[in-house]
Coordinates of C-alpha atoms in Angstrom, one line a residue:
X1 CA 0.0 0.0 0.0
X2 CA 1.2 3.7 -0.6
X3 CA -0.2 6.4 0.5
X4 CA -0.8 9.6 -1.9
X5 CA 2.3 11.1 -0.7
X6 CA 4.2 8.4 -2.1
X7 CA 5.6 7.0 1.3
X8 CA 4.7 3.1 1.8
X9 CA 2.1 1.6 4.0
X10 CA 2.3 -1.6 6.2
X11 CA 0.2 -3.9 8.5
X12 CA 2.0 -3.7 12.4
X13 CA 0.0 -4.0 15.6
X14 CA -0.1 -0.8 17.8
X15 CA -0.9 0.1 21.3
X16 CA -3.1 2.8 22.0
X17 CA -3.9 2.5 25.6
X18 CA -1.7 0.3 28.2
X19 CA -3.8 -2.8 29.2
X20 CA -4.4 -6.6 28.6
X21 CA -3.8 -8.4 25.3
X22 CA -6.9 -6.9 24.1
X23 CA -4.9 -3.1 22.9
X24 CA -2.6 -4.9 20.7
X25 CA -4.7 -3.3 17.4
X26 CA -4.1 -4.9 14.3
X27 CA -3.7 -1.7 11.5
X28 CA -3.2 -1.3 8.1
X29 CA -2.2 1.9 7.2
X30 CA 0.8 2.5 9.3
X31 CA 3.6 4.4 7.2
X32 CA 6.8 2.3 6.6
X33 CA 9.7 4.0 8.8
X34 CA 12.5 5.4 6.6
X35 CA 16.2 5.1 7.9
X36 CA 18.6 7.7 8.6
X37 CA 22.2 8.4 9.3
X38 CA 23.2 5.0 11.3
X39 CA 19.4 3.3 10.9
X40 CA 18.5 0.3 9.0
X41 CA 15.0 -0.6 7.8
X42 CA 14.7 -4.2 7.7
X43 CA 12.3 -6.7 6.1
X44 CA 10.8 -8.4 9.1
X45 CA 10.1 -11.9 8.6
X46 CA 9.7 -13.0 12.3
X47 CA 9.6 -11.4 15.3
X48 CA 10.1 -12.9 18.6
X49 CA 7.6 -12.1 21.8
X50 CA 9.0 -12.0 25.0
X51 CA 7.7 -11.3 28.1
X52 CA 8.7 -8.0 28.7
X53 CA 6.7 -7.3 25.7
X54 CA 3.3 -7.9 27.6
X55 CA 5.1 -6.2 31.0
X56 CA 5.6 -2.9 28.9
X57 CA 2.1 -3.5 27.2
X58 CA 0.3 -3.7 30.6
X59 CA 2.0 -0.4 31.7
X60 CA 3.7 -2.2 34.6
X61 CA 7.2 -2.1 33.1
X62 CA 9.8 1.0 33.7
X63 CA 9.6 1.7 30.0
X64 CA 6.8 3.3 29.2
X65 CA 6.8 4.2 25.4
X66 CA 5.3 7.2 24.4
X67 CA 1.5 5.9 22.8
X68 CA 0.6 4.5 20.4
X69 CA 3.8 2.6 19.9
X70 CA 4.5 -0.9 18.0
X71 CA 5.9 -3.9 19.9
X72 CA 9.0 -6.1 19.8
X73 CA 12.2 -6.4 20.2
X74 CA 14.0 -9.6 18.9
X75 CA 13.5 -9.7 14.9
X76 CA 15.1 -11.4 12.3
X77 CA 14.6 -10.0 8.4
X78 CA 16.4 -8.6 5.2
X79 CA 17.8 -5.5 4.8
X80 CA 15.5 -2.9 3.2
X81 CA 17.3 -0.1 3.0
X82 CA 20.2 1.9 4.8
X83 CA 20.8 5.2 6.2
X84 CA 23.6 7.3 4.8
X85 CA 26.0 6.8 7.5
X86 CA 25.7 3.0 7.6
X87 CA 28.7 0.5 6.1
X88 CA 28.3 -2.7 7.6
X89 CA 25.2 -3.6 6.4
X90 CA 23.5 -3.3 2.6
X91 CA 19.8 -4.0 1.3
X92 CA 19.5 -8.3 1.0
X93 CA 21.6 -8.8 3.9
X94 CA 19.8 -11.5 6.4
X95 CA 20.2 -9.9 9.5
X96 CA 18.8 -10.1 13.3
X97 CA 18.5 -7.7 15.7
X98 CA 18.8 -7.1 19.8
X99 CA 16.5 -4.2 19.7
X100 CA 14.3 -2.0 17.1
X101 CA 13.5 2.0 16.9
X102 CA 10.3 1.5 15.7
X103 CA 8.6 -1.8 17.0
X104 CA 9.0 -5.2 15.3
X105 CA 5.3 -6.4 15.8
X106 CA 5.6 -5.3 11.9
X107 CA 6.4 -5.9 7.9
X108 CA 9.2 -3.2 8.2
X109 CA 11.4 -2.4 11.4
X110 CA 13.6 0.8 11.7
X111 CA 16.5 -0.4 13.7
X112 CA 20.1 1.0 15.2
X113 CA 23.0 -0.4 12.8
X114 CA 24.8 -1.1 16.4
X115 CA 21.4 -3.7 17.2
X116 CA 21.6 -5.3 14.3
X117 CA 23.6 -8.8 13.3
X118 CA 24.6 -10.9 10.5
X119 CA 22.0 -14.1 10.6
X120 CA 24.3 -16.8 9.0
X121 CA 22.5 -19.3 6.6
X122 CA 22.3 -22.2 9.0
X123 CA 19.7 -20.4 10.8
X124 CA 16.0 -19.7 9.8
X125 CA 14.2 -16.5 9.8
X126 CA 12.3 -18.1 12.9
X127 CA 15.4 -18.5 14.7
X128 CA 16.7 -15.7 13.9
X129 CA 13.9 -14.0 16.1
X130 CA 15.0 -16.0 18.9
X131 CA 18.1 -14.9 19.9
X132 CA 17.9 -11.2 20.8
X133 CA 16.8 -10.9 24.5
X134 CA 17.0 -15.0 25.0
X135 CA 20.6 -15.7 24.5
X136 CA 22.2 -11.9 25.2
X137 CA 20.5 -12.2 28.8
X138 CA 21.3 -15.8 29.2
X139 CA 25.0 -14.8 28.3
X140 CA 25.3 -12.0 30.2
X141 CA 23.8 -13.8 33.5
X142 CA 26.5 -16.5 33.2
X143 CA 29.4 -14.5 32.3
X144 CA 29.2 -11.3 33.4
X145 CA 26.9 -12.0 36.4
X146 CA 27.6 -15.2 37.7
X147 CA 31.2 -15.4 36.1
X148 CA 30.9 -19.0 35.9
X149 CA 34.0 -21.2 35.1
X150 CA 34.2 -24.3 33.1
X151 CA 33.6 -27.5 35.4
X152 CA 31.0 -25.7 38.0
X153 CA 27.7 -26.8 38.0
X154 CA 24.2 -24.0 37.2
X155 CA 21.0 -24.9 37.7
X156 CA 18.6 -23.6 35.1
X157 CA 15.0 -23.1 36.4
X158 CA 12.4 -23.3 34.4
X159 CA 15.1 -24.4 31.1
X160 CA 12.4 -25.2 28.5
X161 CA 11.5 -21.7 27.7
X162 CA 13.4 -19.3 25.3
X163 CA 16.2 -18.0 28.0
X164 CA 16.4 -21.2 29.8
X165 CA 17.3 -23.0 27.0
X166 CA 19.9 -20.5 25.9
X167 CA 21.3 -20.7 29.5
X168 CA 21.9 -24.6 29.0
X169 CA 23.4 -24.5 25.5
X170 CA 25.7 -21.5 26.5
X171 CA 26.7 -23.2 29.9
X172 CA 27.3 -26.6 28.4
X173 CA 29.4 -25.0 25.8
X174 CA 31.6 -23.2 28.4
X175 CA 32.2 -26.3 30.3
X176 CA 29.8 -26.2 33.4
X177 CA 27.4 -29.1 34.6
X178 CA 24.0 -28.0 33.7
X179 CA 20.9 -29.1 35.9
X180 CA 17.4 -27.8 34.5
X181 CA 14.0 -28.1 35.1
X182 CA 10.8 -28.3 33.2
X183 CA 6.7 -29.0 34.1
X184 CA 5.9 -31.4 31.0
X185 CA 7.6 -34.1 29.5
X186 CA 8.2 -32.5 26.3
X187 CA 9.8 -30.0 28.0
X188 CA 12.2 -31.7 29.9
X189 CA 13.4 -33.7 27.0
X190 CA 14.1 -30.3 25.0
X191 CA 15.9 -29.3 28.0
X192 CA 18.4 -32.8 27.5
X193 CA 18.8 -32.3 24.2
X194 CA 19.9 -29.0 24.5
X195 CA 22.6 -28.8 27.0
X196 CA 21.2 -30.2 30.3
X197 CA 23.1 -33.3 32.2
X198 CA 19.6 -33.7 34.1
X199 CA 16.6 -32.4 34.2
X200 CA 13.8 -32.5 37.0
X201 CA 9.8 -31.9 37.3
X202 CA 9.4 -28.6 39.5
X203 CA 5.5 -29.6 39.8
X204 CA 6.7 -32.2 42.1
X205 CA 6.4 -32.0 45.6
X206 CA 10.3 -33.4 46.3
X207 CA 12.1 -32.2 43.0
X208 CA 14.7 -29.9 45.4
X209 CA 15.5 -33.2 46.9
X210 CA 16.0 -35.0 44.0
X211 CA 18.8 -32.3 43.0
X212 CA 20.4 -32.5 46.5
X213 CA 20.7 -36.0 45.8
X214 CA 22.3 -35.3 42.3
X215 CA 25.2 -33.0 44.5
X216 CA 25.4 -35.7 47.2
X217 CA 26.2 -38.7 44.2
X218 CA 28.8 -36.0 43.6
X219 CA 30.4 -35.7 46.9
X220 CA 30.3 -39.8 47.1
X221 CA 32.1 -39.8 44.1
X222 CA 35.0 -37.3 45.5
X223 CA 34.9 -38.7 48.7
X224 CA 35.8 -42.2 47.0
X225 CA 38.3 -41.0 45.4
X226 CA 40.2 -39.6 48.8
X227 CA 39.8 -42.9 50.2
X228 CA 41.5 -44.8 46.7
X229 CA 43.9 -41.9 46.4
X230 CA 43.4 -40.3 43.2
X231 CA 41.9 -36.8 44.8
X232 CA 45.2 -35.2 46.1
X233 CA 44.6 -31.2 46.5
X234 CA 47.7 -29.7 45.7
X235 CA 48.6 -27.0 48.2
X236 CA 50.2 -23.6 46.6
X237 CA 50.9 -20.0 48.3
X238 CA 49.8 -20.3 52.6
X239 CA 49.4 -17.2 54.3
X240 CA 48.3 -16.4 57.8
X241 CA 45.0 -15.2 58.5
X242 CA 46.1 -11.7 59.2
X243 CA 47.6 -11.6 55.5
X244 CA 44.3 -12.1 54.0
X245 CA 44.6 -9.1 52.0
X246 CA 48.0 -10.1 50.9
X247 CA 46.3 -13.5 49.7
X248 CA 43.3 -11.5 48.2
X249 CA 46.0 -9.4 46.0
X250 CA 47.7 -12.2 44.8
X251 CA 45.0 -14.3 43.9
X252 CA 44.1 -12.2 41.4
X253 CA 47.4 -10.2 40.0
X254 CA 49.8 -13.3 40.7
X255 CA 51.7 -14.0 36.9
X256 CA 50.8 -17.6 37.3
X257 CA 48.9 -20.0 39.8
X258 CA 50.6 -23.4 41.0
X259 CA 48.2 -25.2 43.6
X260 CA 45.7 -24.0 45.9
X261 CA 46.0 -20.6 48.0
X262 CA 44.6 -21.5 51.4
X263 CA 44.6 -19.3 55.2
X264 CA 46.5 -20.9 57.7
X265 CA 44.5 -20.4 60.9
X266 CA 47.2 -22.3 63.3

């Protein structure tokens, strides 16, 4: 559709009002965004939903866009056009984004070239609307947050959703042991088959047990292996409790570590 200015029309859903699903408004005559300076305008061919979509619907989030406004964050498309200022992208690439200027609920998304990604050909459209807000929170929870190391052990709750699952494939690629949890059978077996060593129900009544159990097959294990000799801690820098600080410097700015650093309390 154009309109009789010449700029182009599209079908996105707006929000008038903040409410319940029933202000997301289906319209037809909402003019196509055009890019500027370091804007894209992208092609969208999915769009993910996330929950802090309906949370900034209902008017209960922080972000309150000004109204009416269009939806969505995560979308995956081609490249429509570009603004002036933009190199890294060109019209036809397959791209995905973390965030959009204009609302991805839409045929046509304005978006930051800094949001936007290269969607390699391995990956779907569909998949390409997945990432955004899944897999950069997941990522950031682990690494930045939780600075998790390769052979610890995370404990995804509720791992069958969009993030959970991106927390188990991310943490099983960097190493850790990865427990999850999902209500429905179908959900626990996506959970194993994508990054989870186990899985457990949460709908039942003892499933924290069950996982204490998992950690205390662990310790049997380890404690084993002190009794048959194969666990020997090797012992590295000592220091005396009153050179904790002295410990806590070296720990972390020491060229090299060779054993464990431990307090010597007598």
């Amino acid at each position: 559709i154009t309109m009789a200015t010449g700029q182009k029309l599209m079908r996105a859903i707006r929000v008038f009002e903040f409410g319940g699903p029933e202000v997301l408004k289906l319209q037809s005559d909402v003019a196509v965004p055009i890019p500027k300076d370091h804007q894209v305008l992208i092609k969208v061919q999915a769009c993910g939903v996330n929950p802090v979509d309906t949370y900034i619907r209902s008017g209960t989030h922080n972000i309150k866009p000004p109204l009416p406004y269009t939806p969505g964050f995560d979308v995956a498309g081609i490249i429509e056009a570009v603004g002036e200022s933009v190199s890294a992208f060109k019209k036809g690439d397959r791209v995905f984004t973390t965030r959009t200027i204009s609302g991805g609920y839409a045929e046509y998304a304005l978006a930051a070239d800094h949001t936007v990604y290269t969607l390699p050909e391995k990956l779907d459209f569909k998949q390409g609307a997945a990432i955004g807000i899944p897999y950069f929170t997941a990522y950031r929870a682990l690494l930045h947050s939780a600075c998790v190391k390769p052979g610890e052990s995370v404990l995804v709750h509720g791992a069958s959703g969009g993030v959970g699952i991106a927390t188990c494939q991310i943490a099983r690629a960097y190493g850790l042991k990865v427990f999850g949890t999902a209500s429905t059978e179908e959900g626990q077996k996506i959970v194993l088959q994508n990054g989870a060593h186990n899985v457990f129900n949460h709908k039942e009544a003892n499933y924290i047990d069950k996982i204490k159990e998992e950690f205390q097959q662990f310790a049997a294990a380890l404690q084993a292996g002190m009794e048959i000799g194969w666990l020997k801690p090797v012992i590295g820098p000592q220091y005396l409790l009153e050179k904790a600080t002295e410990a806590h410097e070296n720990i972390i700015h020491s060229s090299g570590a060779i054993g464990k650093m431990i307090l010597l309390l007598k």
